[in-house]
Amino acid sequence: MTLAAASHGFLSPTGVEIAFLLVGIATLGAAVVTVTTRQLVHAALWLVVALGGIAVEYLLLTAEFIAWVQVLIYVGSVVVLLLFGLMLTKAPIGRSPDADSGNRWAALTVAVASAAALVWVVVDAFRATWINLDGPSQGSTEVSGRSLFQHWVLPFEALSVLLLAALVGAIVLSRRDNDASTGGKPTAPGAGAPPATREDQR
């Protein structure tokens, strides 16, 4: 037991632990608003708050590298791509009735079951794990790179293939919908225009 652990007990948390709890509550609230709001633009903005809160949690856990990866990839790329998609598809600015499918109870049941399974897996996997306080800080570039490319390289590559397959599938489905809407015939410029008459040619 270290000196820092002996100086305070469970009922006397430190400032970092209190900040971690408050940021976690704010992140959870932003996530709930993201999935419950009927305004797509507001949902995207609340998603930025939720992902930013997760990055702050990583910072409080002294995982600076993971925190900056969270900001660069999720907040800086995924959310920006989502906002561009909303702008290009001309999503409604106000409340959208299409944003609610009516299956809230089923979605809530699946979300609670998934969260319970995730918590159980994490607790069971790291129950007997000890952190070496004298070594390099957990979450740093050195520790994360060694763990990723030594122990998790196969799941990492499998996830890359899965994301590539999802991208190809999205392209195929979008082209299929486009072909179904046009009846399988290529649309040429001016194909739907009426034929020109002699007076129009004059």
Short mmCIF file of C-alpha atoms in Angstrom, two decimals:
data_model
loop_
_atom_site.label_atom_id
_atom_site.label_comp_id
_atom_site.label_asym_id
_atom_site.label_seq_id
_atom_site.Cartn_x
_atom_site.Cartn_y
_atom_site.Cartn_z
CA MET A 1 0.00 0.00 0.00
CA THR A 2 1.45 3.34 -1.01
CA LEU A 3 1.54 6.48 1.06
CA ALA A 4 -1.09 8.16 -1.12
CA ALA A 5 -3.47 5.24 -0.66
CA ALA A 6 -2.91 5.19 3.11
CA SER A 7 -3.52 8.92 3.53
CA HIS A 8 -7.21 8.69 2.66
CA GLY A 9 -9.81 5.98 2.70
CA PHE A 10 -12.90 5.20 0.70
CA LEU A 11 -15.03 7.79 2.52
CA SER A 12 -12.49 10.60 1.99
CA PRO A 13 -12.04 10.90 -1.79
CA THR A 14 -9.48 13.17 -3.38
CA GLY A 15 -10.22 16.09 -5.68
CA VAL A 16 -9.38 14.01 -8.75
CA GLU A 17 -11.91 11.36 -7.75
CA ILE A 18 -14.60 13.98 -7.15
CA ALA A 19 -13.88 15.58 -10.52
CA PHE A 20 -13.97 12.14 -12.17
CA LEU A 21 -17.42 11.49 -10.68
CA LEU A 22 -18.81 14.89 -11.69
CA VAL A 23 -17.48 14.66 -15.24
CA GLY A 24 -18.88 11.12 -15.48
CA ILE A 25 -22.34 12.31 -14.45
CA ALA A 26 -22.21 15.17 -16.98
CA THR A 27 -21.05 12.78 -19.71
CA LEU A 28 -23.86 10.34 -18.90
CA GLY A 29 -26.40 13.18 -19.04
CA ALA A 30 -25.08 14.34 -22.43
CA ALA A 31 -25.28 10.78 -23.76
CA VAL A 32 -28.88 10.42 -22.60
CA VAL A 33 -29.85 13.72 -24.24
CA THR A 34 -28.09 12.59 -27.44
CA VAL A 35 -30.27 9.51 -27.83
CA THR A 36 -33.52 11.09 -26.62
CA THR A 37 -33.63 14.43 -28.44
CA ARG A 38 -35.62 14.69 -31.67
CA GLN A 39 -33.43 17.42 -33.17
CA LEU A 40 -30.64 15.88 -35.21
CA VAL A 41 -28.32 18.90 -35.00
CA HIS A 42 -28.73 19.06 -31.22
CA ALA A 43 -28.02 15.32 -31.01
CA ALA A 44 -24.74 15.81 -32.90
CA LEU A 45 -23.71 18.69 -30.63
CA TRP A 46 -24.56 16.76 -27.46
CA LEU A 47 -22.51 13.88 -28.87
CA VAL A 48 -19.53 16.27 -28.96
CA VAL A 49 -20.09 16.99 -25.26
CA ALA A 50 -20.31 13.29 -24.41
CA LEU A 51 -17.16 12.37 -26.32
CA GLY A 52 -15.33 15.37 -24.87
CA GLY A 53 -16.34 14.25 -21.38
CA ILE A 54 -14.85 10.82 -22.05
CA ALA A 55 -11.60 12.51 -23.12
CA VAL A 56 -11.55 14.45 -19.83
CA GLU A 57 -12.05 11.18 -17.95
CA TYR A 58 -8.99 9.74 -19.71
CA LEU A 59 -7.01 12.81 -18.70
CA LEU A 60 -8.03 12.36 -15.08
CA LEU A 61 -6.85 8.76 -15.31
CA THR A 62 -3.43 10.04 -16.52
CA ALA A 63 -3.99 8.49 -19.96
CA GLU A 64 -3.02 11.53 -21.98
CA PHE A 65 -2.35 9.65 -25.22
CA ILE A 66 -5.76 7.95 -25.18
CA ALA A 67 -7.41 11.28 -24.37
CA TRP A 68 -5.87 13.04 -27.37
CA VAL A 69 -6.71 10.09 -29.62
CA GLN A 70 -10.30 10.41 -28.40
CA VAL A 71 -10.34 14.11 -29.29
CA LEU A 72 -8.62 13.75 -32.66
CA ILE A 73 -10.49 10.70 -33.97
CA TYR A 74 -13.96 10.94 -32.45
CA VAL A 75 -14.52 14.63 -31.79
CA GLY A 76 -12.33 15.85 -34.64
CA SER A 77 -13.26 13.32 -37.33
CA VAL A 78 -16.39 11.30 -36.60
CA VAL A 79 -18.51 14.18 -35.34
CA VAL A 80 -17.32 16.50 -38.12
CA LEU A 81 -18.21 13.79 -40.66
CA LEU A 82 -21.62 13.43 -39.02
CA LEU A 83 -22.23 17.18 -39.20
CA PHE A 84 -21.22 17.24 -42.86
CA GLY A 85 -23.63 14.38 -43.50
CA LEU A 86 -26.44 16.33 -41.83
CA MET A 87 -25.67 19.38 -43.94
CA LEU A 88 -25.39 17.49 -47.22
CA THR A 89 -28.64 15.59 -46.64
CA LYS A 90 -30.42 18.84 -45.69
CA ALA A 91 -31.55 17.52 -42.32
CA PRO A 92 -34.32 19.55 -40.65
CA ILE A 93 -33.12 22.10 -38.13
CA GLY A 94 -36.14 21.79 -35.83
CA ARG A 95 -37.83 18.78 -34.29
CA SER A 96 -37.95 15.76 -36.58
CA PRO A 97 -40.68 13.15 -36.02
CA ASP A 98 -38.60 10.60 -37.97
CA ALA A 99 -35.94 10.65 -35.24
CA ASP A 100 -38.18 8.57 -32.92
CA SER A 101 -38.90 5.00 -34.03
CA GLY A 102 -41.27 4.20 -31.17
CA ASN A 103 -39.11 1.35 -29.84
CA ARG A 104 -37.76 3.17 -26.81
CA TRP A 105 -38.43 0.36 -24.33
CA ALA A 106 -36.73 -2.23 -26.53
CA ALA A 107 -33.75 0.09 -27.05
CA LEU A 108 -33.58 0.79 -23.30
CA THR A 109 -33.63 -2.94 -22.52
CA VAL A 110 -30.83 -3.65 -24.98
CA ALA A 111 -28.80 -0.69 -23.66
CA VAL A 112 -29.12 -1.79 -20.02
CA ALA A 113 -28.27 -5.40 -20.87
CA SER A 114 -25.24 -4.31 -22.92
CA ALA A 115 -24.02 -2.00 -20.14
CA ALA A 116 -24.41 -4.75 -17.53
CA ALA A 117 -22.53 -7.24 -19.70
CA LEU A 118 -19.75 -4.71 -20.36
CA VAL A 119 -19.35 -3.87 -16.66
CA TRP A 120 -19.27 -7.57 -15.75
CA VAL A 121 -16.64 -8.35 -18.40
CA VAL A 122 -14.41 -5.43 -17.37
CA VAL A 123 -14.66 -6.22 -13.65
CA ASP A 124 -14.00 -9.92 -14.23
CA ALA A 125 -11.04 -9.23 -16.54
CA PHE A 126 -9.28 -6.68 -14.30
CA ARG A 127 -10.24 -8.00 -10.87
CA ALA A 128 -6.76 -9.33 -10.08
CA THR A 129 -4.79 -6.75 -12.09
CA TRP A 130 -2.10 -4.75 -10.30
CA ILE A 131 -0.73 -1.48 -11.63
CA ASN A 132 2.99 -0.88 -11.35
CA LEU A 133 3.26 2.67 -10.02
CA ASP A 134 7.04 2.70 -10.43
CA GLY A 135 6.94 1.92 -14.18
CA PRO A 136 5.70 4.08 -17.06
CA SER A 137 2.31 5.66 -16.55
CA GLN A 138 -0.65 3.64 -17.78
CA GLY A 139 -2.22 5.11 -20.91
CA SER A 140 1.01 6.65 -22.16
CA THR A 141 2.20 6.16 -25.72
CA GLU A 142 4.77 3.54 -24.73
CA VAL A 143 2.40 1.36 -22.71
CA SER A 144 -0.50 1.70 -25.15
CA GLY A 145 1.66 0.91 -28.19
CA ARG A 146 3.23 -2.14 -26.55
CA SER A 147 -0.14 -3.50 -25.42
CA LEU A 148 -1.82 -2.82 -28.77
CA PHE A 149 0.82 -4.29 -31.08
CA GLN A 150 1.81 -7.21 -28.84
CA HIS A 151 -1.39 -8.51 -27.24
CA TRP A 152 -4.25 -6.93 -29.22
CA VAL A 153 -2.91 -6.83 -32.78
CA LEU A 154 -5.25 -9.59 -34.06
CA PRO A 155 -8.49 -7.98 -32.69
CA PHE A 156 -7.23 -4.62 -33.99
CA GLU A 157 -6.81 -6.00 -37.52
CA ALA A 158 -10.16 -7.83 -37.30
CA LEU A 159 -11.85 -4.56 -36.35
CA SER A 160 -10.19 -2.84 -39.32
CA VAL A 161 -11.55 -5.50 -41.69
CA LEU A 162 -14.99 -5.19 -40.09
CA LEU A 163 -15.04 -1.42 -40.60
CA LEU A 164 -13.89 -1.85 -44.21
CA ALA A 165 -16.66 -4.40 -44.83
CA ALA A 166 -19.22 -2.01 -43.32
CA LEU A 167 -18.00 0.79 -45.60
CA VAL A 168 -18.25 -1.43 -48.70
CA GLY A 169 -21.70 -2.63 -47.62
CA ALA A 170 -22.91 0.95 -47.17
CA ILE A 171 -21.71 1.83 -50.69
CA VAL A 172 -23.44 -1.25 -52.18
CA LEU A 173 -26.72 -0.51 -50.39
CA SER A 174 -26.70 3.14 -51.47
CA ARG A 175 -26.09 2.19 -55.11
CA ARG A 176 -28.86 -0.43 -54.94
CA ASP A 177 -31.34 2.15 -53.64
CA ASN A 178 -30.29 4.54 -56.42
CA ASP A 179 -30.78 1.85 -59.07
CA ALA A 180 -34.20 0.93 -57.62
CA SER A 181 -35.35 4.55 -57.71
CA THR A 182 -34.33 4.95 -61.36
CA GLY A 183 -35.74 1.59 -62.47
CA GLY A 184 -32.31 0.18 -63.32
CA LYS A 185 -31.86 2.55 -66.25
CA PRO A 186 -29.05 5.11 -66.39
CA THR A 187 -30.32 8.64 -66.31
CA ALA A 188 -28.87 10.87 -69.02
CA PRO A 189 -28.95 14.66 -68.92
CA GLY A 190 -32.25 15.88 -70.29
CA ALA A 191 -33.76 12.39 -70.45
CA GLY A 192 -37.03 13.51 -68.95
CA ALA A 193 -37.36 16.62 -71.11
CA PRO A 194 -40.01 16.71 -73.88
CA PRO A 195 -38.78 16.43 -77.48
CA ALA A 196 -37.99 19.68 -79.20
CA THR A 197 -40.35 20.93 -81.91
CA ARG A 198 -39.55 22.84 -85.07
CA GLU A 199 -40.56 26.11 -83.46
CA ASP A 200 -38.23 25.44 -80.52
CA GLN A 201 -35.37 24.73 -82.90
CA ARG A 202 -35.96 28.07 -84.58
#
